[in-house]
Amino acid sequence: MKLSERQVLEQCDAVTLKQLRQWVHSGWIVPAQGESGLSFDDVDVARIRLVCELRRDMNVNDDAVPIILTLLDQLYGLRRELRTIATALSKQPDEVRQQLKQSLFSHIGQQH
């Protein structure tokens, strides 16, 4: 679902138009550019709510917000990659999976 700035402000009453535009300008929120202006999807709205919670509920200052957002983006990216790898591994023959499992456990055992 795509929302306009006005619709986002209706859904996220903790943010002002000025704040929203500043967050977009700063790159904290990256909406699509629609024919009639910025177009926010569900991910954008969730991120806006997260920024509101960080600033209001957790008292995170503006210097720390982009650091937290970057770390979360990295975390979600790694989770996507791990899901892709897990899916690819599940499609491998049992013999290949067992070899990978043995290799992994022997590697982990060498580190301790």
PDB file of C-alpha atoms in Angstrom:
ATOM      1  CA  MET A   1       0.000   0.000   0.000  1.00  0.00           C
ATOM      2  CA  LYS A   2       1.377   3.405  -0.970  1.00  0.00           C
ATOM      3  CA  LEU A   3       0.709   6.424   1.203  1.00  0.00           C
ATOM      4  CA  SER A   4       1.168  10.154   0.720  1.00  0.00           C
ATOM      5  CA  GLU A   5       2.834  12.401   3.297  1.00  0.00           C
ATOM      6  CA  ARG A   6      -0.582  13.408   4.595  1.00  0.00           C
ATOM      7  CA  GLN A   7      -1.679   9.795   5.001  1.00  0.00           C
ATOM      8  CA  VAL A   8       1.555   8.930   6.813  1.00  0.00           C
ATOM      9  CA  LEU A   9       1.038  11.827   9.216  1.00  0.00           C
ATOM     10  CA  GLU A  10      -2.508  10.577   9.900  1.00  0.00           C
ATOM     11  CA  GLN A  11      -1.166   7.112  10.744  1.00  0.00           C
ATOM     12  CA  CYS A  12       1.881   8.316  12.693  1.00  0.00           C
ATOM     13  CA  ASP A  13       0.626  11.131  14.864  1.00  0.00           C
ATOM     14  CA  ALA A  14       3.954  11.314  16.748  1.00  0.00           C
ATOM     15  CA  VAL A  15       5.727  12.846  13.744  1.00  0.00           C
ATOM     16  CA  THR A  16       5.303  16.290  12.223  1.00  0.00           C
ATOM     17  CA  LEU A  17       5.526  17.170   8.544  1.00  0.00           C
ATOM     18  CA  LYS A  18       8.756  19.061   9.224  1.00  0.00           C
ATOM     19  CA  GLN A  19      10.292  16.039  10.990  1.00  0.00           C
ATOM     20  CA  LEU A  20       9.166  13.650   8.273  1.00  0.00           C
ATOM     21  CA  ARG A  21      10.702  15.793   5.546  1.00  0.00           C
ATOM     22  CA  GLN A  22      13.920  16.157   7.559  1.00  0.00           C
ATOM     23  CA  TRP A  23      14.144  12.389   8.034  1.00  0.00           C
ATOM     24  CA  VAL A  24      13.659  11.882   4.289  1.00  0.00           C
ATOM     25  CA  HIS A  25      16.270  14.568   3.568  1.00  0.00           C
ATOM     26  CA  SER A  26      18.691  12.865   5.998  1.00  0.00           C
ATOM     27  CA  GLY A  27      18.118   9.475   4.351  1.00  0.00           C
ATOM     28  CA  TRP A  28      16.597   7.860   7.432  1.00  0.00           C
ATOM     29  CA  ILE A  29      13.438   7.196   5.418  1.00  0.00           C
ATOM     30  CA  VAL A  30      13.687   6.531   1.671  1.00  0.00           C
ATOM     31  CA  PRO A  31      10.231   6.670   0.080  1.00  0.00           C
ATOM     32  CA  ALA A  32       9.603   6.224  -3.619  1.00  0.00           C
ATOM     33  CA  GLN A  33       8.981   9.279  -5.772  1.00  0.00           C
ATOM     34  CA  GLY A  34       5.456   9.026  -7.142  1.00  0.00           C
ATOM     35  CA  GLU A  35       3.731  11.173  -9.749  1.00  0.00           C
ATOM     36  CA  SER A  36       2.153  13.343  -7.068  1.00  0.00           C
ATOM     37  CA  GLY A  37       5.111  13.428  -4.658  1.00  0.00           C
ATOM     38  CA  LEU A  38       6.653  11.069  -2.156  1.00  0.00           C
ATOM     39  CA  SER A  39       5.075   7.647  -1.834  1.00  0.00           C
ATOM     40  CA  PHE A  40       5.540   5.694   1.413  1.00  0.00           C
ATOM     41  CA  ASP A  41       5.083   1.920   1.655  1.00  0.00           C
ATOM     42  CA  ASP A  42       4.533  -0.265   4.723  1.00  0.00           C
ATOM     43  CA  VAL A  43       8.283  -0.603   5.337  1.00  0.00           C
ATOM     44  CA  ASP A  44       8.670   3.182   5.293  1.00  0.00           C
ATOM     45  CA  VAL A  45       5.828   3.587   7.796  1.00  0.00           C
ATOM     46  CA  ALA A  46       7.339   0.933  10.082  1.00  0.00           C
ATOM     47  CA  ARG A  47      10.684   2.725   9.900  1.00  0.00           C
ATOM     48  CA  ILE A  48       9.012   6.069  10.718  1.00  0.00           C
ATOM     49  CA  ARG A  49       7.399   4.467  13.760  1.00  0.00           C
ATOM     50  CA  LEU A  50      10.761   3.020  14.777  1.00  0.00           C
ATOM     51  CA  VAL A  51      12.434   6.435  14.542  1.00  0.00           C
ATOM     52  CA  CYS A  52       9.616   7.918  16.620  1.00  0.00           C
ATOM     53  CA  GLU A  53      10.082   5.228  19.280  1.00  0.00           C
ATOM     54  CA  LEU A  54      13.859   5.643  19.302  1.00  0.00           C
ATOM     55  CA  ARG A  55      13.617   9.393  19.753  1.00  0.00           C
ATOM     56  CA  ARG A  56      10.585   9.611  22.047  1.00  0.00           C
ATOM     57  CA  ASP A  57      10.569   6.412  24.104  1.00  0.00           C
ATOM     58  CA  MET A  58      14.285   5.657  24.222  1.00  0.00           C
ATOM     59  CA  ASN A  59      15.574   9.224  24.168  1.00  0.00           C
ATOM     60  CA  VAL A  60      18.022   8.480  21.321  1.00  0.00           C
ATOM     61  CA  ASN A  61      19.560  11.675  19.933  1.00  0.00           C
ATOM     62  CA  ASP A  62      19.698  12.579  16.244  1.00  0.00           C
ATOM     63  CA  ASP A  63      23.381  11.637  15.957  1.00  0.00           C
ATOM     64  CA  ALA A  64      22.715   8.065  17.100  1.00  0.00           C
ATOM     65  CA  VAL A  65      19.567   7.390  15.021  1.00  0.00           C
ATOM     66  CA  PRO A  66      21.375   6.856  11.678  1.00  0.00           C
ATOM     67  CA  ILE A  67      23.884   4.548  13.374  1.00  0.00           C
ATOM     68  CA  ILE A  68      21.084   2.415  14.814  1.00  0.00           C
ATOM     69  CA  LEU A  69      19.225   2.375  11.487  1.00  0.00           C
ATOM     70  CA  THR A  70      22.394   1.322   9.637  1.00  0.00           C
ATOM     71  CA  LEU A  71      23.045  -1.498  12.108  1.00  0.00           C
ATOM     72  CA  LEU A  72      19.447  -2.699  11.803  1.00  0.00           C
ATOM     73  CA  ASP A  73      19.665  -2.568   7.998  1.00  0.00           C
ATOM     74  CA  GLN A  74      22.836  -4.682   8.144  1.00  0.00           C
ATOM     75  CA  LEU A  75      21.189  -7.146  10.513  1.00  0.00           C
ATOM     76  CA  TYR A  76      18.127  -7.549   8.271  1.00  0.00           C
ATOM     77  CA  GLY A  77      20.385  -7.912   5.224  1.00  0.00           C
ATOM     78  CA  LEU A  78      22.355 -10.692   6.891  1.00  0.00           C
ATOM     79  CA  ARG A  79      19.145 -12.441   7.920  1.00  0.00           C
ATOM     80  CA  ARG A  80      17.967 -12.360   4.270  1.00  0.00           C
ATOM     81  CA  GLU A  81      21.297 -13.799   3.123  1.00  0.00           C
ATOM     82  CA  LEU A  82      21.185 -16.554   5.748  1.00  0.00           C
ATOM     83  CA  ARG A  83      17.642 -17.484   4.703  1.00  0.00           C
ATOM     84  CA  THR A  84      18.811 -17.719   1.091  1.00  0.00           C
ATOM     85  CA  ILE A  85      21.746 -19.916   2.092  1.00  0.00           C
ATOM     86  CA  ALA A  86      19.550 -22.115   4.302  1.00  0.00           C
ATOM     87  CA  THR A  87      17.068 -22.561   1.458  1.00  0.00           C
ATOM     88  CA  ALA A  88      19.853 -23.478  -0.977  1.00  0.00           C
ATOM     89  CA  LEU A  89      21.338 -25.929   1.521  1.00  0.00           C
ATOM     90  CA  SER A  90      17.993 -27.592   2.149  1.00  0.00           C
ATOM     91  CA  LYS A  91      17.794 -28.404  -1.564  1.00  0.00           C
ATOM     92  CA  GLN A  92      21.154 -30.193  -1.550  1.00  0.00           C
ATOM     93  CA  PRO A  93      21.457 -33.977  -1.307  1.00  0.00           C
ATOM     94  CA  ASP A  94      21.720 -35.380   2.228  1.00  0.00           C
ATOM     95  CA  GLU A  95      25.377 -36.312   1.662  1.00  0.00           C
ATOM     96  CA  VAL A  96      26.317 -32.727   0.831  1.00  0.00           C
ATOM     97  CA  ARG A  97      24.421 -31.397   3.871  1.00  0.00           C
ATOM     98  CA  GLN A  98      26.191 -33.882   6.153  1.00  0.00           C
ATOM     99  CA  GLN A  99      29.617 -32.912   4.768  1.00  0.00           C
ATOM    100  CA  LEU A 100      28.880 -29.231   5.327  1.00  0.00           C
ATOM    101  CA  LYS A 101      27.647 -29.938   8.846  1.00  0.00           C
ATOM    102  CA  GLN A 102      30.819 -31.902   9.699  1.00  0.00           C
ATOM    103  CA  SER A 103      33.004 -29.190   8.222  1.00  0.00           C
ATOM    104  CA  LEU A 104      31.200 -26.497  10.178  1.00  0.00           C
ATOM    105  CA  PHE A 105      31.397 -28.350  13.491  1.00  0.00           C
ATOM    106  CA  SER A 106      35.074 -29.185  13.023  1.00  0.00           C
ATOM    107  CA  HIS A 107      35.782 -25.532  12.211  1.00  0.00           C
ATOM    108  CA  ILE A 108      33.900 -24.377  15.316  1.00  0.00           C
ATOM    109  CA  GLY A 109      35.736 -26.936  17.456  1.00  0.00           C
ATOM    110  CA  GLN A 110      39.106 -25.613  16.257  1.00  0.00           C
ATOM    111  CA  GLN A 111      38.228 -22.087  17.394  1.00  0.00           C
ATOM    112  CA  HIS A 112      37.701 -23.140  21.035  1.00  0.00           C
TER     113      HIS A 112
END
